[in-house]
Amino acid sequence: MASILPFQISHPEYEVDDFKDGKRYLDFAYIRPAIRICLEVDGYGPHLKNISRWKFSDNLERQNQLVIDGWTVIRFSYDQVNEKPRRCQQIVQQVIGRWVSDELDQAALSLLEKEVLRLAIRKGEEISPIEVEKYLNLSDKTVKNILSQLVDKKMLIPASGTKRIRSYRLGDQVKHPIDE
């Protein structure tokens, strides 16, 4: 499965609480402050061919509960992962890219503001003005203006420093389906 992940930020056998007060395990979880994606890899035999009616229903209920809890669930067959790993990578990238684009396109933001927020979402932790300068290849003055505008819109919050802000984190205006 690791071969289909286009990134190193994943949690194998990620434990989640079951709606029946038990525990369930996701094959892989991709978690960022604004994103929760469950990646499942199903073999034909254990997941379809040799499955009971009860287990089939339980698997569907499990997936429904994940969706209700805010997860995006992406399923691959074991054969897909083995035979077409690049295609699986592309699907994962499309899901992440679409989620980030949909979320940010709803806000009235400039292209540069959206790119700064995408950087913060992808990174999943505080960002610094220097990182933004390097990422967007902009001057420090331009970056300070963009960051200031995002703070005014409550999309970013200063995370360190008072007079001279050294880092920013995502604000409450950016959807946070999970608390990390």
XYZ file of C-alpha atoms in Angstrom:
180
model
C 0.000 0.000 0.000
C 2.839 2.380 0.774
C 3.738 2.361 -2.913
C 0.460 4.065 -3.858
C 0.789 6.871 -1.344
C 2.235 9.949 -3.048
C 3.208 11.353 0.332
C 4.780 10.239 3.583
C 1.961 11.531 5.777
C -0.143 8.470 6.456
C -1.078 6.400 9.442
C -1.202 2.626 8.826
C -3.721 0.608 10.858
C -5.219 3.820 12.227
C -7.520 3.166 15.186
C -10.944 4.839 15.323
C -13.748 4.518 17.843
C -16.603 2.351 16.691
C -20.170 3.575 17.036
C -20.773 0.419 19.143
C -18.135 1.564 21.702
C -15.512 -0.689 20.188
C -12.443 -0.074 18.035
C -12.007 -0.336 14.282
C -8.865 -0.027 12.209
C -8.472 1.812 8.928
C -5.885 0.410 6.534
C -4.416 3.898 6.126
C -5.481 7.351 7.262
C -4.385 10.656 5.772
C -5.031 13.333 8.368
C -4.483 17.056 8.162
C -6.274 19.847 10.035
C -8.861 20.168 7.302
C -8.786 16.676 5.791
C -9.558 13.116 6.956
C -9.207 10.440 4.295
C -9.519 6.705 4.906
C -7.713 4.512 2.377
C -8.827 0.878 2.324
C -7.282 -1.975 0.357
C -9.551 -4.989 -0.049
C -8.518 -8.412 -1.257
C -11.097 -10.293 -3.309
C -11.080 -13.422 -1.135
C -11.351 -12.067 2.409
C -13.551 -9.106 1.475
C -15.971 -10.578 -1.085
C -15.574 -14.212 -2.023
C -15.416 -15.633 1.494
C -17.642 -13.121 3.264
C -20.827 -13.853 5.194
C -24.010 -11.799 4.816
C -23.507 -10.450 8.356
C -19.915 -9.392 7.632
C -20.974 -7.800 4.331
C -23.604 -5.706 6.148
C -21.133 -4.833 8.909
C -18.594 -3.561 6.344
C -21.208 -1.304 4.763
C -22.297 0.004 8.159
C -18.647 0.651 9.090
C -18.118 2.720 5.937
C -21.340 4.660 6.509
C -20.271 5.517 10.054
C -16.902 6.765 8.819
C -18.644 9.046 6.306
C -21.010 10.322 9.012
C -17.964 11.046 11.191
C -16.472 13.239 8.456
C -14.141 10.795 6.723
C -13.726 10.546 2.965
C -13.432 6.819 2.247
C -11.437 5.658 -0.774
C -11.335 1.945 -1.568
C -8.875 0.051 -3.749
C -8.672 -3.628 -4.580
C -5.462 -5.436 -3.758
C -5.070 -6.097 -7.485
C -5.317 -2.370 -8.316
C -2.586 -1.538 -5.816
C -0.311 -4.292 -7.165
C -0.926 -3.809 -10.861
C -1.648 -0.081 -11.181
C 0.015 1.736 -8.261
C 0.496 4.965 -10.232
C -3.219 5.135 -11.048
C -4.023 4.665 -7.337
C -1.607 7.501 -6.488
C -3.370 9.753 -8.990
C -6.755 9.000 -7.432
C -5.481 9.851 -3.954
C -3.927 13.090 -5.252
C -7.176 14.031 -7.004
C -9.197 13.494 -3.830
C -6.856 15.623 -1.747
C -6.597 18.320 -4.415
C -10.346 18.456 -4.970
C -11.111 18.691 -1.270
C -8.672 21.542 -0.766
C -9.846 23.347 -3.920
C -13.557 23.021 -3.082
C -13.055 24.317 0.426
C -11.017 27.350 -0.574
C -12.999 28.252 -3.691
C -16.039 28.928 -1.525
C -14.253 31.838 0.149
C -13.692 35.232 -1.498
C -9.917 34.989 -1.668
C -7.255 36.026 -4.105
C -5.231 33.356 -5.880
C -2.214 34.068 -3.655
C -4.315 33.872 -0.478
C -5.672 30.497 -1.583
C -2.156 29.225 -2.258
C -0.982 30.285 1.214
C -3.933 28.435 2.772
C -3.260 25.364 0.629
C 0.305 25.380 1.910
C -0.914 25.583 5.519
C -3.464 22.794 4.982
C -0.955 20.486 3.269
C 1.677 21.131 5.902
C -0.763 20.533 8.727
C 1.101 22.723 11.161
C 2.238 26.301 11.584
C 3.740 28.091 8.593
C 6.307 30.860 8.641
C 6.549 33.913 6.380
C 9.888 32.621 5.101
C 8.255 29.332 4.019
C 5.582 31.280 2.161
C 8.233 33.471 0.470
C 10.074 30.377 -0.769
C 6.899 28.513 -1.734
C 5.438 31.374 -3.794
C 8.738 33.017 -4.764
C 7.540 36.412 -3.512
C 9.157 39.282 -1.636
C 8.868 39.484 2.139
C 6.765 42.659 1.843
C 4.220 40.984 -0.453
C 4.053 37.921 1.802
C 3.503 40.101 4.890
C 0.600 41.809 3.117
C -0.984 38.494 2.120
C -0.572 37.048 5.618
C -2.022 40.226 7.145
C -5.059 40.015 4.837
C -5.614 36.383 5.819
C -5.405 37.309 9.513
C -7.953 40.105 8.950
C -10.266 37.532 7.316
C -9.656 35.168 10.260
C -8.339 32.510 7.875
C -4.963 32.552 9.644
C -4.139 33.253 13.273
C -0.723 34.382 14.557
C 0.816 31.386 16.314
C 3.998 32.919 17.702
C 5.149 36.424 18.387
C 3.094 39.525 19.055
C 4.781 42.476 17.379
C 6.796 40.402 14.961
C 4.830 37.300 14.022
C 7.059 34.348 13.233
C 4.410 31.747 12.418
C 0.718 31.336 11.607
C -1.846 28.585 11.986
C -5.182 27.997 10.284
C -8.025 30.078 11.670
C -11.593 29.222 12.561
C -12.854 30.332 9.122
C -11.122 27.332 7.560
C -13.123 24.169 8.043
C -11.626 21.878 10.696
C -13.473 18.566 10.826
C -10.959 17.227 13.338
C -9.049 18.559 16.283
C -5.418 17.558 16.390
